[in-house]
Amino acid sequence: MNRYLKMTKGLTLLASLGLCNAALAAKEKPAAATVTNAPAPVFAPVALDHPLAAIWNDPVFARQLLGSYGFAAEVEPRLTAEEQQFWRDKVVPLLRGDANKALAELLPRVKPDASALFDFTVGNLYFQAEDTTNAVKFFEQATAKHPSFRRAWKQWGLALVRDGQFELAIAPLARSLALGDVDGKAYGLLAFANLSAGKHVSAEAAYRQAILLEPDNADFKLGLVKALVAQANYDGALALLDELLRLQPDKEALWTIQANVFLQQNQPARAAVNFEVLRRLDKITADQLATLGDIYMTQEARDLALEAYLAAMEKDGGQKPGRALRAADILVQRGAHAEARALFAKIRATTGAGALPEAEEMRLLKLEARTAMATGAGAEAIQVLERIITRNPLDGEALLLAGDYYARSGDVERAEFRFNAAAKLEQYAPDAYVKQAQLLVRGAKYAQAVEVLKKAQRAKPRDNVQRYLERVEQLARGRS
């Protein structure tokens, strides 16, 4: 159930007052809607940054939702004289005191030939009790009995929205609009349902109508931004975001969405500016800090990247070591070895000794070994690698790294041993074959190297390996 759309227990009494006046007004066709003096209903407020906050937190909308503003005879069902008396004498007193008893009193009166107002009221009582299944059932019954029952169509749609059934909510919400429930909030609800159902073109159209009727509603404009982004209309989304940011420069959702649009448009530098604004607002997330670090790495700003990666770890207290290891991997691949060592130290300090899961501990050890080898600390690296292999003899990456170390050190026998072990692992066999061939080429064993490279190409065809194979074949022919 959608947690953002909860009602308070004040719904029942207010519904009864609105319906009672509506029913009595329907005895004769009125010239205009009759306004009641029912107090405004109180709803549990939703979060201010929720897409429906502008609607659900509006007390005027809350009163309209329950029909407290009166009755329009052309779209509301009537009550017979007997039904009016039952309503006044039995239902209204119970609605003022005990909603459960009111429901028990009403349910037997919900019959095919009874007024649709009874079905509608039962639906509202179930809606209040958060039983959306039965609420939907009785709202649907009310519309079947009285097809122009505008409030029933709207409540039906709202119950479905509240229950997260956005696709099903679209038709009843659209029908309530067709019956004359035309205002910005009605269009906003329809737009939200379409957006949530993935119908982005329809959502855009509905949001534009909502904005036309409520031009100052920032939440509707934000919804339109989301619909435009979903259609890859980034220019339109950015123009609207610029307008919204001028009005609400401290709203983090706007900076976040705009940053994501910049990334979609391959404008990482502009996205970085947005993330820095979020950092200064103290509203940036750990994931956003990690993304900021990635952006700085693409710009070769290693110190800024490291700062962002470290800040991400501080932000989440080291709860996501996998993300930190991914950042460390990027640093190692880009040759930022000093920065990588700093991040290794932070990971160790944050997670504590022995706190990393086995797989992530092995990953960190291999990153440390790669960095050690790249910075001339091969003796340190091989100790780590051999320790990894002892713990897991099938760790193909460690086998290949150890083989590389031994090959560079001139220990061909040990290098062959490690490469042969890696070649038995399907995932690592193609690379292991290439490394075996390189050892053979160093020993001027070109014909054997050719055969091994062909095995590598059969396992995983690659252009660079093919070019290497052709050069080795030339060497082999030159020796024959």
PDB file of C-alpha atoms in Angstrom, residues 6-15 38-46 56-64 66:
ATOM      1  CA  LYS A   6      -2.878   7.496   4.355  1.00  0.00           C
ATOM      2  CA  MET A   7      -6.030   9.101   5.756  1.00  0.00           C
ATOM      3  CA  THR A   8      -6.876   9.790   9.380  1.00  0.00           C
ATOM      4  CA  LYS A   9      -9.934   8.542  11.200  1.00  0.00           C
ATOM      5  CA  GLY A  10     -11.768  11.840  10.695  1.00  0.00           C
ATOM      6  CA  LEU A  11     -12.894  10.671   7.248  1.00  0.00           C
ATOM      7  CA  THR A  12     -16.128   8.924   8.255  1.00  0.00           C
ATOM      8  CA  LEU A  13     -17.999  11.747   9.954  1.00  0.00           C
ATOM      9  CA  LEU A  14     -17.094  14.220   7.242  1.00  0.00           C
ATOM     10  CA  ALA A  15     -18.142  11.839   4.509  1.00  0.00           C
ATOM     11  CA  ALA A  38     -19.133  20.403   7.388  1.00  0.00           C
ATOM     12  CA  PRO A  39     -15.727  20.943   8.943  1.00  0.00           C
ATOM     13  CA  ALA A  40     -12.756  20.352   6.720  1.00  0.00           C
ATOM     14  CA  PRO A  41     -11.357  16.822   6.921  1.00  0.00           C
ATOM     15  CA  VAL A  42      -7.905  16.231   8.287  1.00  0.00           C
ATOM     16  CA  PHE A  43      -5.466  13.977   6.460  1.00  0.00           C
ATOM     17  CA  ALA A  44      -2.131  12.636   7.552  1.00  0.00           C
ATOM     18  CA  PRO A  45       0.239  14.996   5.712  1.00  0.00           C
ATOM     19  CA  VAL A  46       2.648  13.581   3.192  1.00  0.00           C
ATOM     20  CA  TRP A  56      -2.842  15.787  -0.622  1.00  0.00           C
ATOM     21  CA  ASN A  57      -1.736  18.445   1.881  1.00  0.00           C
ATOM     22  CA  ASP A  58      -4.211  20.980   0.504  1.00  0.00           C
ATOM     23  CA  PRO A  59      -7.196  21.343   2.907  1.00  0.00           C
ATOM     24  CA  VAL A  60      -9.430  22.535   0.070  1.00  0.00           C
ATOM     25  CA  PHE A  61      -8.709  19.362  -1.853  1.00  0.00           C
ATOM     26  CA  ALA A  62      -9.375  17.327   1.283  1.00  0.00           C
ATOM     27  CA  ARG A  63     -12.843  18.841   1.627  1.00  0.00           C
ATOM     28  CA  GLN A  64     -13.621  18.332  -2.038  1.00  0.00           C
ATOM     29  CA  LEU A  66     -15.251  13.961   0.668  1.00  0.00           C
TER      30      LEU A  66
END
